[in-house]
mmCIF file of C-alpha atoms in Angstrom:
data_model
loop_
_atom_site.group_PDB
_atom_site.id
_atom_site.type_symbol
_atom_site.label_atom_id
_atom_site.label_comp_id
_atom_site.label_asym_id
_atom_site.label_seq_id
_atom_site.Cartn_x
_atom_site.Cartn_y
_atom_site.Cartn_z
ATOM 1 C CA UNK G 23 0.000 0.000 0.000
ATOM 2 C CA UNK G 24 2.821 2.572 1.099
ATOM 3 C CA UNK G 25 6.384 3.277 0.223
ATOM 4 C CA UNK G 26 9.107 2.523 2.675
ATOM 5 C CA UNK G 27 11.564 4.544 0.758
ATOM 6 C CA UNK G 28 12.230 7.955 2.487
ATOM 7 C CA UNK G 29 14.300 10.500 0.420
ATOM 8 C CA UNK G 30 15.051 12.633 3.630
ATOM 9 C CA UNK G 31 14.757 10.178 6.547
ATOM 10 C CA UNK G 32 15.003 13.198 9.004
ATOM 11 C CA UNK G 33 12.282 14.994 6.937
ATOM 12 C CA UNK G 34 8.871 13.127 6.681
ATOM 13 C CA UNK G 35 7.353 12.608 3.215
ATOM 14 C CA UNK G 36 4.717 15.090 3.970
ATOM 15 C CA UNK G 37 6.824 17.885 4.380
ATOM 16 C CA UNK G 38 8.731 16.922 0.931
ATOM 17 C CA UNK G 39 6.133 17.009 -0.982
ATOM 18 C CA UNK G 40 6.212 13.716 -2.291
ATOM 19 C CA UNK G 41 2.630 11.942 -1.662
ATOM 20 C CA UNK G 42 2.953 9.406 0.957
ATOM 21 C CA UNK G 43 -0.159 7.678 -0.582
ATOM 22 C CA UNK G 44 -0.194 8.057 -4.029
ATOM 23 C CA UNK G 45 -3.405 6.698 -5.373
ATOM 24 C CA UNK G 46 -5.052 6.560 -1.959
ATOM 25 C CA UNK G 47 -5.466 10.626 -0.498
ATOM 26 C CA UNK G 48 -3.384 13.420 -1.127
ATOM 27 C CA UNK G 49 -2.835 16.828 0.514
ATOM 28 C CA UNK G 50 -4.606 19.740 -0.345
ATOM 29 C CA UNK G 51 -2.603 22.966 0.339
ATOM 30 C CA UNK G 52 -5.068 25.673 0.743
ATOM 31 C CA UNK G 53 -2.875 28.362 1.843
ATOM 32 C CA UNK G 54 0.937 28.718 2.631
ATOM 33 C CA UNK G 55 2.595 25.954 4.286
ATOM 34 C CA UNK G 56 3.052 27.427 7.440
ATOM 35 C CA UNK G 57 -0.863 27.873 8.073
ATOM 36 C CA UNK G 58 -2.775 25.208 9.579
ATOM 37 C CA UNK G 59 -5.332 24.828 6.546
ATOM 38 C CA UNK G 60 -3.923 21.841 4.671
ATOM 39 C CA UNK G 61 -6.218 18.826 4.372
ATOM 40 C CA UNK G 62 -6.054 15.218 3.455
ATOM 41 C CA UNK G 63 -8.223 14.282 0.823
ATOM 42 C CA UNK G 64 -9.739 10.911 -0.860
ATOM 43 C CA UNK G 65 -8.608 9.798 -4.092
ATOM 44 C CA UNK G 66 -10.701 6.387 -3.992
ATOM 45 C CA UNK G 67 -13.497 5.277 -2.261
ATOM 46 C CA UNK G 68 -13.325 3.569 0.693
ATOM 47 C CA UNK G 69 -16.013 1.120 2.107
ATOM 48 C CA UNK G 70 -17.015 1.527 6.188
ATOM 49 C CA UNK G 71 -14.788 -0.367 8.429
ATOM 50 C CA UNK G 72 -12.121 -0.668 5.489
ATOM 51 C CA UNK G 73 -8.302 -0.277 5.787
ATOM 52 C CA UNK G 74 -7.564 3.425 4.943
ATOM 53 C CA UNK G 75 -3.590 3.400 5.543
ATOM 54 C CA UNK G 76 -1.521 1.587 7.962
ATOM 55 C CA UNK G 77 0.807 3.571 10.349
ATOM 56 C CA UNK G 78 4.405 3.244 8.768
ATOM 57 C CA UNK G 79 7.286 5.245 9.012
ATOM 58 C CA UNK G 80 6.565 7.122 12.542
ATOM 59 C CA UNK G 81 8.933 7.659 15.046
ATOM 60 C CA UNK G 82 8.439 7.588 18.899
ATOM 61 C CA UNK G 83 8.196 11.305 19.665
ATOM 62 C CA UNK G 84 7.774 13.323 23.097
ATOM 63 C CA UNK G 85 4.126 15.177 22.910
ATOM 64 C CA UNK G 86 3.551 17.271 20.206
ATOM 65 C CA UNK G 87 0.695 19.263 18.341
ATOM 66 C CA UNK G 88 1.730 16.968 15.373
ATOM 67 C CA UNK G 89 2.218 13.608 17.230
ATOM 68 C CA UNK G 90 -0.833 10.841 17.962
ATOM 69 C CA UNK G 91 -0.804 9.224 21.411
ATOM 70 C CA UNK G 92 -0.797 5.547 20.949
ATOM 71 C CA UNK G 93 -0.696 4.548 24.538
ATOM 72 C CA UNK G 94 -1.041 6.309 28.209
ATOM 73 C CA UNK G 95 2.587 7.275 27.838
ATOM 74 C CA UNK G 96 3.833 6.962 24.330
ATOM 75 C CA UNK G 97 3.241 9.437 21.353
ATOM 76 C CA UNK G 98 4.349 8.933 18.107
ATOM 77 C CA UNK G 99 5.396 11.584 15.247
ATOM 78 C CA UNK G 100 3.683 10.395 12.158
ATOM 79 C CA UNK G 101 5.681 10.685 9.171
ATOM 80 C CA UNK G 102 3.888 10.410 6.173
ATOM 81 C CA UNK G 103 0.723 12.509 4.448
ATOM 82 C CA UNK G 104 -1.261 11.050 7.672
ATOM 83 C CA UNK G 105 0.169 14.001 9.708
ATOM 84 C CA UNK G 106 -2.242 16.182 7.790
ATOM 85 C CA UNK G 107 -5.040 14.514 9.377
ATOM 86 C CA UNK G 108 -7.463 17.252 10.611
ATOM 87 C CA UNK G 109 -9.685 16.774 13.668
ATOM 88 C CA UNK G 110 -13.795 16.461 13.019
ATOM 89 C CA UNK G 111 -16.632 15.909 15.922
ATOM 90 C CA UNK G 112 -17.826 14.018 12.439
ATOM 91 C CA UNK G 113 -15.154 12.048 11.868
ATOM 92 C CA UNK G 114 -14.595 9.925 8.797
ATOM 93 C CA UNK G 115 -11.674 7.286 9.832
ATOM 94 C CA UNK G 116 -10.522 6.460 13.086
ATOM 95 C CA UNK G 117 -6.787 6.232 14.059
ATOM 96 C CA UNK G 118 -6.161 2.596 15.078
ATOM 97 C CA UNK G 119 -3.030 2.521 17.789
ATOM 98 C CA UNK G 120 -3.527 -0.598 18.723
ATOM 99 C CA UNK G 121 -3.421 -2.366 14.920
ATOM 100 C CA UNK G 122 -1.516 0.554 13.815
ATOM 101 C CA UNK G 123 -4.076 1.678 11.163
ATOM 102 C CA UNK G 124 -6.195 3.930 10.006
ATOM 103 C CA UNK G 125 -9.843 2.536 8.877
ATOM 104 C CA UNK G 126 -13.014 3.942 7.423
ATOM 105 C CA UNK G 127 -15.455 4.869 9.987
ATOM 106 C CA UNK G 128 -18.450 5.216 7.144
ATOM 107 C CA UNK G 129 -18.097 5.030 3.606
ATOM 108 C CA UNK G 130 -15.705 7.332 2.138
ATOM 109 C CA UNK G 131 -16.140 8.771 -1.474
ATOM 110 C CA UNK G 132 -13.304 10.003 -4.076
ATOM 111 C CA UNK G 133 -12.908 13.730 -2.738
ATOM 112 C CA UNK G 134 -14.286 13.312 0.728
ATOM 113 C CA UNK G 135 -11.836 14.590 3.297
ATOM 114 C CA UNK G 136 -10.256 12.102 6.225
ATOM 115 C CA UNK G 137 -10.470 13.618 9.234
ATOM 116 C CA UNK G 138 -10.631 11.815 12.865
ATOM 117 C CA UNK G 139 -11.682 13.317 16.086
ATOM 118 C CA UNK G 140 -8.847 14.180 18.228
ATOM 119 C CA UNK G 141 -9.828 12.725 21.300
ATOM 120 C CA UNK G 142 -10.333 9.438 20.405
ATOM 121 C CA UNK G 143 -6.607 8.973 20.991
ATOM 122 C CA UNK G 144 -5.406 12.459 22.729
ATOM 123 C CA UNK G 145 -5.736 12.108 26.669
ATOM 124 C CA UNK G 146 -4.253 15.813 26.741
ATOM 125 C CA UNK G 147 -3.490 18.187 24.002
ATOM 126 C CA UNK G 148 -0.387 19.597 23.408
ATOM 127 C CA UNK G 149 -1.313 22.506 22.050
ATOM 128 C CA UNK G 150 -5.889 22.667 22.469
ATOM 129 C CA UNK G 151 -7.803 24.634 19.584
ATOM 130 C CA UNK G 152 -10.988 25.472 18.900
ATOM 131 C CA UNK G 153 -13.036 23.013 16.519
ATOM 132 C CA UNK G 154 -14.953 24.767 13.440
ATOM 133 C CA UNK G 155 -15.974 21.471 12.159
ATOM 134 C CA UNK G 156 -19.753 22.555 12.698
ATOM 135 C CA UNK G 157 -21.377 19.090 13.179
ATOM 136 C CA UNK G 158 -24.111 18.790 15.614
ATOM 137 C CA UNK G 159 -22.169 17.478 18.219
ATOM 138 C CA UNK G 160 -19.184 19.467 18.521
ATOM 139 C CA UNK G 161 -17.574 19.641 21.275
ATOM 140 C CA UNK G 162 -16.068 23.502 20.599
ATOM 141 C CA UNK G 163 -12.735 23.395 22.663
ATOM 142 C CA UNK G 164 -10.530 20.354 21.775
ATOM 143 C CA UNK G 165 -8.409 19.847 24.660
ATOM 144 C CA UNK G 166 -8.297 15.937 24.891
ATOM 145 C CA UNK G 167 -10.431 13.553 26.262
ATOM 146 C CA UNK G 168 -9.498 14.149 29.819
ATOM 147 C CA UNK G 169 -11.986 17.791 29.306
ATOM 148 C CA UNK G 170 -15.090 15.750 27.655
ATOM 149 C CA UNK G 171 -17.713 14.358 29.951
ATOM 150 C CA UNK G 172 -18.139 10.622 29.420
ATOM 151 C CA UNK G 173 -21.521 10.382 28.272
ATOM 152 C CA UNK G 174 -20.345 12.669 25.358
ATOM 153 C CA UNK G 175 -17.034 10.503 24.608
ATOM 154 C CA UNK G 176 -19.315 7.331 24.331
ATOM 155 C CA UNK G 177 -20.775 9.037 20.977
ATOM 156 C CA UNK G 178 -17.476 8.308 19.645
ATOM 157 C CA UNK G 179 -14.696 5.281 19.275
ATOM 158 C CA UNK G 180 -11.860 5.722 21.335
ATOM 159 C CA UNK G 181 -8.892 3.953 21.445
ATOM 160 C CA UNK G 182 -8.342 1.129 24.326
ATOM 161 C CA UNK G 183 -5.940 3.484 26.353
ATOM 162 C CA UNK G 184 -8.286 6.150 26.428
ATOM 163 C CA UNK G 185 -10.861 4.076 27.271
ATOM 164 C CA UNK G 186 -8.965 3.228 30.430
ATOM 165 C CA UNK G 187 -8.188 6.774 30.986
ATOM 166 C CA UNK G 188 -11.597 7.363 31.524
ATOM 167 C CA UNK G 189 -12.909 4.400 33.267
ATOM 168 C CA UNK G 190 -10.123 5.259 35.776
ATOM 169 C CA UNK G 191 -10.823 9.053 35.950
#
């Protein structure tokens, strides 16, 4: 599915402007690089519950804005188009730590944009934001799980360690 070659392995694909993916989503650049409103878009469909990417190439990282938290004390960098994952209370795919992949939450159609809701693997945010996804349920400040009442988190999948997070919390 992915490329293991790296042309810079100190600079992630991503950020070389070589598609990680090619064939499965690309980046869409919608203003300069240093602004924040990049997205990763679709270039196939993808059935629900359906293999989206798997996580390759990442490197253990401290906490980051950039990094995903696969377990109550590990984060890891991703390095690949996957780092241009935006967050949505309407998510599309959800980040799988614990396989290491990243799988359609509903059916995804050529164009649609991947996005997966913070929280669902983000006990604490390096760096909170405010969401302007506008779904119904969104949960305005995204500051990690650890701010969202539980009722509210159990609209959503969350990965196993924040699941424990919660239950101990």
């Amino acid at each position: 599915m992915t490329s293991n070659i790296i042309a810079d392995a100190k600079t992630p694909l991503a950020l070389q402007n070589q598609p990680s993916h090619p064939g499965y989503f690309h980046i869409l650049r919608q203003d300069s690089s240093e602004s924040f409103s990049s997205k990763l878009i679709a270039d196939r469909d993808f059935p629900k519950d359906s293999v989206v990417a798997s996580l390759e190439g990442y490197v253990v990282s401290e906490k980051l804005y950039s990094t995903v938290q696969v377990s109550t004390t590990e984060h890891i960098e991703l390095s690949s188009d996957l780092a241009y994952l935006n967050h949505s209370c309407q998510p599309t795919v959800y980040v799988d730590v614990e396989q290491r992949l990243v799988k359609a939450l509903s059916d995804i159609k050529v164009g649609d944009e991947l996005t997966f809701f913070y929280p669902s693997t983000e006990w604490e945010m390096a760096q909170p934001f405010q969401c302007w996804c506008g779904a119904p349920n969104c949960i305005r400040t995204v500051e990690g799980a650890h701010q969202i009442p539980a009722d509210i988190l159990g609209q959503f999948k969350l990965s196993k360690h924040i699941r424990s997070l919660v239950e101990n919390s």
